[in-house]
Amino acid sequence: MLNTDEIAVREREADVRHFDAIVIGAGIAGIYQLYRLRQLGLSVRVFETGGGVGGTWYWNRYPGARFDSESYTYGYSFDEALLQDWNWSEHFAAQPETERYLNHVVDRFDLRRDIQLNSRVVAARWNEADRLWQVELEHGERYRCRFLITAIGPLSADTLPRVPGRDDFRGLSFHTYRWPQEPIDFTGKRVAVIGTGATGVQVIQTVAPLAAQLTVFQRTPNWCTPLHNRPITDEEQRAIKANYPAMFELLRRTPGCYIHNTDPRGTFEVTAEEREAFWEKLYKEPGFSIWMANFRDVLTDPKANALFSAFVARKIRERVKDPAVAEKLIPKNHGFGTRRVPQETGYYEVYNLPHVRLVDLRETPIERITETGIRTTAEDHAFDIIIYATGFDAVTGAFDRIAFHGVDGGRLTEHWADGPKTYLGLMSVGFPNMLTIVGPHNASTRCNIPRCIEQNVDWVTDLLRHAQDNGITRFETTEAAEADWSRHVEELAAGLLYTQVDSWLTGINTNIDGHTVRRVLQYQGGAPAYRAKCDEVAAQGYAGMVLR
Ligand SMILES: Cc1cc2nc3c(=O)[nH]c(=O)nc-3n(C[C@H](O)[C@H](O)[C@H](O)COP(=O)(O)OP(=O)(O)OC[C@H]3O[C@@H](n4cnc5c(N)ncnc54)[C@H](O)[C@@H]3O)c2cc1C
């Protein structure tokens, strides 16, 4: 006999709406996945926590948020008319423009009617008997689907600093990811920014000229290099549009799908004069050229890396007037490019302004947030606004925030407790019919991300077409394939300089329990090799998977 609670559950389940596929997240990945699944004729629902579409470009509305991918390399490539119609205004567009672009895409392809906003997924349970996932939203609504696709983002689980008193502060305070919709007026305000990663750098250089007083709280300085952004001229616009096919072809060949390709020369294969001239040239070039088109060994040979780091340190010393401040801004615990390189516009010059102050948290850590500001071990600072640019529980964080129960109720967090275990970064043993776009272990998080998203989504779509055509209702990777892929990913990362450094790229985040041991989160073999492997798996009838 069922008790009344169980009867109520059964009754509710009887009305649970069914979709062929559910996609979680309406960022670049979720939007494109919806578009592609529509083409298969599947019924699809996208659930999105936010009140709008765009993911990263919906949430990160802080002043100064913008690309460090060239705008035209970042937009979707799947529709020629879209490419020709859309005009990017700058080489590195700012957040409002990208949010407008993604809304334009959603409307242009009539995708909005299948996207349910303000709908956070809190749990997903696999039902073996029916071969279905049951998906549960924050407010209790439930849905069922055959295929579950996560498009929840590599940088969508924001983290605040582990300091007491945050709720005591009487002024305004925001995490950069949770920036309000309405503009914030900084005029006459005393502003604190905690954090000097890529986001911190963007916000600091933008807010500095607006605020009455700006205090930057820095724990780890990063190697920042100039973005050299500028508007796209009409002539450039025409050239960009005429050149799209060739550009996308180039992006398919570079390791990170950027327009920058590694210089084949070694650092010590050229004369000191040639080396210096090359580095001077890179420092003047826009975007990630300096990171990705540098000598081939700068990110792998400690000596080459140290020499290039010394070059960038010299630049910082030239730009910051106070030598003591310059020294604080120069990283001492990692070499150039081993953490995410922030791209800047006048960032270092900010510290020459009389109303800007740098507080080194290694010397004077924060003790607590107070009603009026921030207390360090040295003093009390008073503020009107505190900005937390303290980043994300990267790559796996959004997965940890959903209770995925796979076969026999097994939890994904447990399966990944010692680091992610995946096949192709797209699936895991015990989680049938579930696919992870931009998941750990795939090439996307080392990529000009939309390029890798399109590859992930196209591959997933082909798999679902294959399932549809062949009456397959269940697929899952094998333990052997998962173990081989996970080992391969670990081997590719071994020995790379970045693996010896604490950062979100290695899964370190001292603001979260259990994130103090470095993990390999990314596939380091480059996007072309990754794509070739995925294609090979598909060509072999989805080798490494059991389909039935
Ligand atoms: C400030 C900033 C600048 C960046 N610049 C670049 C750049 O120049 N080039 C580059 O390649 N990458 C850049 N990135 C990385 C960026 O995240 C990716 O380029 C891209 O936006 C990822 O798209 P996505 O769809 O995978 O994830 P997201 O854009 O993060 O979208 C994921 C969505 O899933 C939703 N979601 C998560 N969990 C749930 C849940 N449980 N239920 C419902 N919805 C959920 C989130 O709300 C979010 O809207 C930048 C990131 C940041 C933060």
mmCIF file with all atom_site columns, C-alpha atoms in Angstrom, residues 163-303:
data_model
loop_
_atom_site.group_PDB
_atom_site.id
_atom_site.type_symbol
_atom_site.label_atom_id
_atom_site.label_alt_id
_atom_site.label_comp_id
_atom_site.label_asym_id
_atom_site.label_entity_id
_atom_site.label_seq_id
_atom_site.pdbx_PDB_ins_code
_atom_site.Cartn_x
_atom_site.Cartn_y
_atom_site.Cartn_z
_atom_site.occupancy
_atom_site.B_iso_or_equiv
_atom_site.pdbx_formal_charge
_atom_site.auth_seq_id
_atom_site.auth_comp_id
_atom_site.auth_asym_id
_atom_site.auth_atom_id
_atom_site.pdbx_PDB_model_num
ATOM 1   C CA . VAL A 1 163 ? 35.843 36.171 5.090   1.00 0.00 ? 163 VAL A CA 1
ATOM 2   C CA . PRO A 1 164 ? 33.355 36.823 7.886   1.00 0.00 ? 164 PRO A CA 1
ATOM 3   C CA . GLY A 1 165 ? 30.995 39.770 8.032   1.00 0.00 ? 165 GLY A CA 1
ATOM 4   C CA . ARG A 1 166 ? 29.906 40.103 4.390   1.00 0.00 ? 166 ARG A CA 1
ATOM 5   C CA . ASP A 1 167 ? 26.284 40.613 5.420   1.00 0.00 ? 167 ASP A CA 1
ATOM 6   C CA . ASP A 1 168 ? 27.231 43.312 7.933   1.00 0.00 ? 168 ASP A CA 1
ATOM 7   C CA . PHE A 1 169 ? 28.313 45.808 5.273   1.00 0.00 ? 169 PHE A CA 1
ATOM 8   C CA . ARG A 1 170 ? 25.827 48.702 5.004   1.00 0.00 ? 170 ARG A CA 1
ATOM 9   C CA . GLY A 1 171 ? 26.970 50.009 1.625   1.00 0.00 ? 171 GLY A CA 1
ATOM 10  C CA . LEU A 1 172 ? 26.460 48.379 -1.784  1.00 0.00 ? 172 LEU A CA 1
ATOM 11  C CA . SER A 1 173 ? 28.322 45.172 -2.564  1.00 0.00 ? 173 SER A CA 1
ATOM 12  C CA . PHE A 1 174 ? 28.274 42.874 -5.582  1.00 0.00 ? 174 PHE A CA 1
ATOM 13  C CA . HIS A 1 175 ? 30.036 39.885 -7.024  1.00 0.00 ? 175 HIS A CA 1
ATOM 14  C CA . THR A 1 176 ? 30.958 40.848 -10.606 1.00 0.00 ? 176 THR A CA 1
ATOM 15  C CA . TYR A 1 177 ? 28.921 37.878 -11.937 1.00 0.00 ? 177 TYR A CA 1
ATOM 16  C CA . ARG A 1 178 ? 25.795 39.008 -10.083 1.00 0.00 ? 178 ARG A CA 1
ATOM 17  C CA . TRP A 1 179 ? 25.984 42.611 -11.223 1.00 0.00 ? 179 TRP A CA 1
ATOM 18  C CA . PRO A 1 180 ? 22.623 44.417 -11.072 1.00 0.00 ? 180 PRO A CA 1
ATOM 19  C CA . GLN A 1 181 ? 20.640 45.308 -14.192 1.00 0.00 ? 181 GLN A CA 1
ATOM 20  C CA . GLU A 1 182 ? 20.577 49.036 -13.385 1.00 0.00 ? 182 GLU A CA 1
ATOM 21  C CA . PRO A 1 183 ? 23.780 51.111 -13.749 1.00 0.00 ? 183 PRO A CA 1
ATOM 22  C CA . ILE A 1 184 ? 25.777 51.925 -10.604 1.00 0.00 ? 184 ILE A CA 1
ATOM 23  C CA . ASP A 1 185 ? 26.878 55.536 -10.096 1.00 0.00 ? 185 ASP A CA 1
ATOM 24  C CA . PHE A 1 186 ? 30.467 55.684 -8.838  1.00 0.00 ? 186 PHE A CA 1
ATOM 25  C CA . THR A 1 187 ? 30.666 59.480 -8.692  1.00 0.00 ? 187 THR A CA 1
ATOM 26  C CA . GLY A 1 188 ? 32.080 60.635 -5.370  1.00 0.00 ? 188 GLY A CA 1
ATOM 27  C CA . LYS A 1 189 ? 32.150 57.034 -4.065  1.00 0.00 ? 189 LYS A CA 1
ATOM 28  C CA . ARG A 1 190 ? 34.840 55.192 -2.126  1.00 0.00 ? 190 ARG A CA 1
ATOM 29  C CA . VAL A 1 191 ? 35.145 51.851 -3.907  1.00 0.00 ? 191 VAL A CA 1
ATOM 30  C CA . ALA A 1 192 ? 36.919 48.604 -3.009  1.00 0.00 ? 192 ALA A CA 1
ATOM 31  C CA . VAL A 1 193 ? 37.732 45.878 -5.528  1.00 0.00 ? 193 VAL A CA 1
ATOM 32  C CA . ILE A 1 194 ? 38.773 42.504 -4.127  1.00 0.00 ? 194 ILE A CA 1
ATOM 33  C CA . GLY A 1 195 ? 40.538 40.370 -6.722  1.00 0.00 ? 195 GLY A CA 1
ATOM 34  C CA . THR A 1 196 ? 42.910 41.028 -9.618  1.00 0.00 ? 196 THR A CA 1
ATOM 35  C CA . GLY A 1 197 ? 42.138 38.238 -12.102 1.00 0.00 ? 197 GLY A CA 1
ATOM 36  C CA . ALA A 1 198 ? 40.857 38.919 -15.625 1.00 0.00 ? 198 ALA A CA 1
ATOM 37  C CA . THR A 1 199 ? 37.579 40.340 -14.312 1.00 0.00 ? 199 THR A CA 1
ATOM 38  C CA . GLY A 1 200 ? 39.192 42.376 -11.531 1.00 0.00 ? 200 GLY A CA 1
ATOM 39  C CA . VAL A 1 201 ? 41.550 43.992 -14.033 1.00 0.00 ? 201 VAL A CA 1
ATOM 40  C CA . GLN A 1 202 ? 38.661 44.976 -16.334 1.00 0.00 ? 202 GLN A CA 1
ATOM 41  C CA . VAL A 1 203 ? 36.608 46.433 -13.521 1.00 0.00 ? 203 VAL A CA 1
ATOM 42  C CA . ILE A 1 204 ? 39.538 48.255 -11.860 1.00 0.00 ? 204 ILE A CA 1
ATOM 43  C CA . GLN A 1 205 ? 40.672 50.042 -15.011 1.00 0.00 ? 205 GLN A CA 1
ATOM 44  C CA . THR A 1 206 ? 37.065 51.067 -15.805 1.00 0.00 ? 206 THR A CA 1
ATOM 45  C CA . VAL A 1 207 ? 35.987 52.216 -12.341 1.00 0.00 ? 207 VAL A CA 1
ATOM 46  C CA . ALA A 1 208 ? 39.240 54.045 -11.450 1.00 0.00 ? 208 ALA A CA 1
ATOM 47  C CA . PRO A 1 209 ? 38.466 57.203 -13.472 1.00 0.00 ? 209 PRO A CA 1
ATOM 48  C CA . LEU A 1 210 ? 34.873 57.323 -12.139 1.00 0.00 ? 210 LEU A CA 1
ATOM 49  C CA . ALA A 1 211 ? 35.316 56.854 -8.378  1.00 0.00 ? 211 ALA A CA 1
ATOM 50  C CA . ALA A 1 212 ? 36.454 59.376 -5.778  1.00 0.00 ? 212 ALA A CA 1
ATOM 51  C CA . GLN A 1 213 ? 38.672 56.742 -4.237  1.00 0.00 ? 213 GLN A CA 1
ATOM 52  C CA . LEU A 1 214 ? 39.568 53.207 -5.329  1.00 0.00 ? 214 LEU A CA 1
ATOM 53  C CA . THR A 1 215 ? 41.319 50.615 -3.187  1.00 0.00 ? 215 THR A CA 1
ATOM 54  C CA . VAL A 1 216 ? 42.409 47.363 -4.812  1.00 0.00 ? 216 VAL A CA 1
ATOM 55  C CA . PHE A 1 217 ? 42.842 44.322 -2.567  1.00 0.00 ? 217 PHE A CA 1
ATOM 56  C CA . GLN A 1 218 ? 45.275 41.974 -4.277  1.00 0.00 ? 218 GLN A CA 1
ATOM 57  C CA . ARG A 1 219 ? 46.263 38.489 -3.174  1.00 0.00 ? 219 ARG A CA 1
ATOM 58  C CA . THR A 1 220 ? 47.954 37.224 -6.350  1.00 0.00 ? 220 THR A CA 1
ATOM 59  C CA . PRO A 1 221 ? 49.123 39.585 -9.087  1.00 0.00 ? 221 PRO A CA 1
ATOM 60  C CA . ASN A 1 222 ? 48.771 38.340 -12.657 1.00 0.00 ? 222 ASN A CA 1
ATOM 61  C CA . TRP A 1 223 ? 50.791 38.954 -15.811 1.00 0.00 ? 223 TRP A CA 1
ATOM 62  C CA . CYS A 1 224 ? 48.538 41.397 -17.639 1.00 0.00 ? 224 CYS A CA 1
ATOM 63  C CA . THR A 1 225 ? 49.237 42.479 -21.207 1.00 0.00 ? 225 THR A CA 1
ATOM 64  C CA . PRO A 1 226 ? 47.661 45.167 -23.425 1.00 0.00 ? 226 PRO A CA 1
ATOM 65  C CA . LEU A 1 227 ? 44.430 44.362 -25.256 1.00 0.00 ? 227 LEU A CA 1
ATOM 66  C CA . HIS A 1 228 ? 44.817 47.125 -27.876 1.00 0.00 ? 228 HIS A CA 1
ATOM 67  C CA . ASN A 1 229 ? 41.102 47.297 -28.556 1.00 0.00 ? 229 ASN A CA 1
ATOM 68  C CA . ARG A 1 230 ? 39.680 49.759 -31.090 1.00 0.00 ? 230 ARG A CA 1
ATOM 69  C CA . PRO A 1 231 ? 36.582 50.288 -33.214 1.00 0.00 ? 231 PRO A CA 1
ATOM 70  C CA . ILE A 1 232 ? 36.232 48.288 -36.414 1.00 0.00 ? 232 ILE A CA 1
ATOM 71  C CA . THR A 1 233 ? 36.434 50.612 -39.419 1.00 0.00 ? 233 THR A CA 1
ATOM 72  C CA . ASP A 1 234 ? 34.022 50.250 -42.361 1.00 0.00 ? 234 ASP A CA 1
ATOM 73  C CA . GLU A 1 235 ? 36.826 48.925 -44.494 1.00 0.00 ? 235 GLU A CA 1
ATOM 74  C CA . GLU A 1 236 ? 37.749 46.331 -41.849 1.00 0.00 ? 236 GLU A CA 1
ATOM 75  C CA . GLN A 1 237 ? 34.074 45.372 -41.544 1.00 0.00 ? 237 GLN A CA 1
ATOM 76  C CA . ARG A 1 238 ? 33.926 44.607 -45.267 1.00 0.00 ? 238 ARG A CA 1
ATOM 77  C CA . ALA A 1 239 ? 37.178 42.638 -45.094 1.00 0.00 ? 239 ALA A CA 1
ATOM 78  C CA . ILE A 1 240 ? 36.001 40.633 -42.063 1.00 0.00 ? 240 ILE A CA 1
ATOM 79  C CA . LYS A 1 241 ? 32.779 39.657 -43.829 1.00 0.00 ? 241 LYS A CA 1
ATOM 80  C CA . ALA A 1 242 ? 34.516 38.760 -47.078 1.00 0.00 ? 242 ALA A CA 1
ATOM 81  C CA . ASN A 1 243 ? 37.071 36.691 -45.192 1.00 0.00 ? 243 ASN A CA 1
ATOM 82  C CA . TYR A 1 244 ? 34.825 34.622 -42.893 1.00 0.00 ? 244 TYR A CA 1
ATOM 83  C CA . PRO A 1 245 ? 35.314 31.244 -44.609 1.00 0.00 ? 245 PRO A CA 1
ATOM 84  C CA . ALA A 1 246 ? 39.108 31.590 -44.626 1.00 0.00 ? 246 ALA A CA 1
ATOM 85  C CA . MET A 1 247 ? 39.132 32.824 -41.030 1.00 0.00 ? 247 MET A CA 1
ATOM 86  C CA . PHE A 1 248 ? 37.032 29.906 -39.763 1.00 0.00 ? 248 PHE A CA 1
ATOM 87  C CA . GLU A 1 249 ? 39.303 27.541 -41.667 1.00 0.00 ? 249 GLU A CA 1
ATOM 88  C CA . LEU A 1 250 ? 42.289 29.055 -39.859 1.00 0.00 ? 250 LEU A CA 1
ATOM 89  C CA . LEU A 1 251 ? 40.502 28.765 -36.505 1.00 0.00 ? 251 LEU A CA 1
ATOM 90  C CA . ARG A 1 252 ? 39.957 25.064 -37.158 1.00 0.00 ? 252 ARG A CA 1
ATOM 91  C CA . ARG A 1 253 ? 43.706 24.607 -37.403 1.00 0.00 ? 253 ARG A CA 1
ATOM 92  C CA . THR A 1 254 ? 45.052 26.564 -34.411 1.00 0.00 ? 254 THR A CA 1
ATOM 93  C CA . PRO A 1 255 ? 45.314 24.746 -31.052 1.00 0.00 ? 255 PRO A CA 1
ATOM 94  C CA . GLY A 1 256 ? 42.886 27.064 -29.224 1.00 0.00 ? 256 GLY A CA 1
ATOM 95  C CA . CYS A 1 257 ? 40.773 28.141 -32.234 1.00 0.00 ? 257 CYS A CA 1
ATOM 96  C CA . TYR A 1 258 ? 42.113 31.682 -31.956 1.00 0.00 ? 258 TYR A CA 1
ATOM 97  C CA . ILE A 1 259 ? 43.537 33.594 -34.921 1.00 0.00 ? 259 ILE A CA 1
ATOM 98  C CA . HIS A 1 260 ? 46.915 33.421 -33.183 1.00 0.00 ? 260 HIS A CA 1
ATOM 99  C CA . ASN A 1 261 ? 49.212 30.512 -33.915 1.00 0.00 ? 261 ASN A CA 1
ATOM 100 C CA . THR A 1 262 ? 52.369 29.532 -32.028 1.00 0.00 ? 262 THR A CA 1
ATOM 101 C CA . ASP A 1 263 ? 55.638 30.779 -33.534 1.00 0.00 ? 263 ASP A CA 1
ATOM 102 C CA . PRO A 1 264 ? 57.574 27.656 -34.580 1.00 0.00 ? 264 PRO A CA 1
ATOM 103 C CA . ARG A 1 265 ? 60.892 29.075 -33.331 1.00 0.00 ? 265 ARG A CA 1
ATOM 104 C CA . GLY A 1 266 ? 62.376 28.344 -29.921 1.00 0.00 ? 266 GLY A CA 1
ATOM 105 C CA . THR A 1 267 ? 63.235 31.247 -27.620 1.00 0.00 ? 267 THR A CA 1
ATOM 106 C CA . PHE A 1 268 ? 66.947 30.468 -27.705 1.00 0.00 ? 268 PHE A CA 1
ATOM 107 C CA . GLU A 1 269 ? 67.130 29.739 -31.431 1.00 0.00 ? 269 GLU A CA 1
ATOM 108 C CA . VAL A 1 270 ? 67.225 33.452 -32.266 1.00 0.00 ? 270 VAL A CA 1
ATOM 109 C CA . THR A 1 271 ? 69.670 36.190 -31.258 1.00 0.00 ? 271 THR A CA 1
ATOM 110 C CA . ALA A 1 272 ? 68.982 38.331 -28.200 1.00 0.00 ? 272 ALA A CA 1
ATOM 111 C CA . GLU A 1 273 ? 68.213 41.289 -30.504 1.00 0.00 ? 273 GLU A CA 1
ATOM 112 C CA . GLU A 1 274 ? 65.732 39.286 -32.604 1.00 0.00 ? 274 GLU A CA 1
ATOM 113 C CA . ARG A 1 275 ? 64.073 37.976 -29.463 1.00 0.00 ? 275 ARG A CA 1
ATOM 114 C CA . GLU A 1 276 ? 63.688 41.430 -27.979 1.00 0.00 ? 276 GLU A CA 1
ATOM 115 C CA . ALA A 1 277 ? 62.338 42.865 -31.249 1.00 0.00 ? 277 ALA A CA 1
ATOM 116 C CA . PHE A 1 278 ? 59.822 39.987 -31.527 1.00 0.00 ? 278 PHE A CA 1
ATOM 117 C CA . TRP A 1 279 ? 58.595 40.460 -27.968 1.00 0.00 ? 279 TRP A CA 1
ATOM 118 C CA . GLU A 1 280 ? 58.314 44.243 -28.460 1.00 0.00 ? 280 GLU A CA 1
ATOM 119 C CA . LYS A 1 281 ? 56.202 43.543 -31.552 1.00 0.00 ? 281 LYS A CA 1
ATOM 120 C CA . LEU A 1 282 ? 53.966 41.080 -29.635 1.00 0.00 ? 282 LEU A CA 1
ATOM 121 C CA . TYR A 1 283 ? 53.472 43.600 -26.823 1.00 0.00 ? 283 TYR A CA 1
ATOM 122 C CA . LYS A 1 284 ? 52.047 46.041 -29.377 1.00 0.00 ? 284 LYS A CA 1
ATOM 123 C CA . GLU A 1 285 ? 49.733 43.492 -31.008 1.00 0.00 ? 285 GLU A CA 1
ATOM 124 C CA . PRO A 1 286 ? 46.053 43.134 -30.071 1.00 0.00 ? 286 PRO A CA 1
ATOM 125 C CA . GLY A 1 287 ? 44.536 40.306 -28.075 1.00 0.00 ? 287 GLY A CA 1
ATOM 126 C CA . PHE A 1 288 ? 46.104 37.017 -27.053 1.00 0.00 ? 288 PHE A CA 1
ATOM 127 C CA . SER A 1 289 ? 48.832 37.165 -29.696 1.00 0.00 ? 289 SER A CA 1
ATOM 128 C CA . ILE A 1 290 ? 51.419 37.605 -26.921 1.00 0.00 ? 290 ILE A CA 1
ATOM 129 C CA . TRP A 1 291 ? 50.172 34.440 -25.172 1.00 0.00 ? 291 TRP A CA 1
ATOM 130 C CA . MET A 1 292 ? 49.393 32.233 -28.139 1.00 0.00 ? 292 MET A CA 1
ATOM 131 C CA . ALA A 1 293 ? 51.694 33.422 -30.946 1.00 0.00 ? 293 ALA A CA 1
ATOM 132 C CA . ASN A 1 294 ? 54.824 33.532 -28.819 1.00 0.00 ? 294 ASN A CA 1
ATOM 133 C CA . PHE A 1 295 ? 57.867 31.253 -29.278 1.00 0.00 ? 295 PHE A CA 1
ATOM 134 C CA . ARG A 1 296 ? 56.827 27.603 -29.139 1.00 0.00 ? 296 ARG A CA 1
ATOM 135 C CA . ASP A 1 297 ? 58.587 26.921 -25.820 1.00 0.00 ? 297 ASP A CA 1
ATOM 136 C CA . VAL A 1 298 ? 57.516 29.941 -23.754 1.00 0.00 ? 298 VAL A CA 1
ATOM 137 C CA . LEU A 1 299 ? 54.794 27.937 -22.005 1.00 0.00 ? 299 LEU A CA 1
ATOM 138 C CA . THR A 1 300 ? 56.769 24.712 -21.709 1.00 0.00 ? 300 THR A CA 1
ATOM 139 C CA . ASP A 1 301 ? 60.458 25.507 -21.052 1.00 0.00 ? 301 ASP A CA 1
ATOM 140 C CA . PRO A 1 302 ? 61.035 27.067 -17.603 1.00 0.00 ? 302 PRO A CA 1
ATOM 141 C CA . LYS A 1 303 ? 64.072 29.048 -18.853 1.00 0.00 ? 303 LYS A CA 1
#
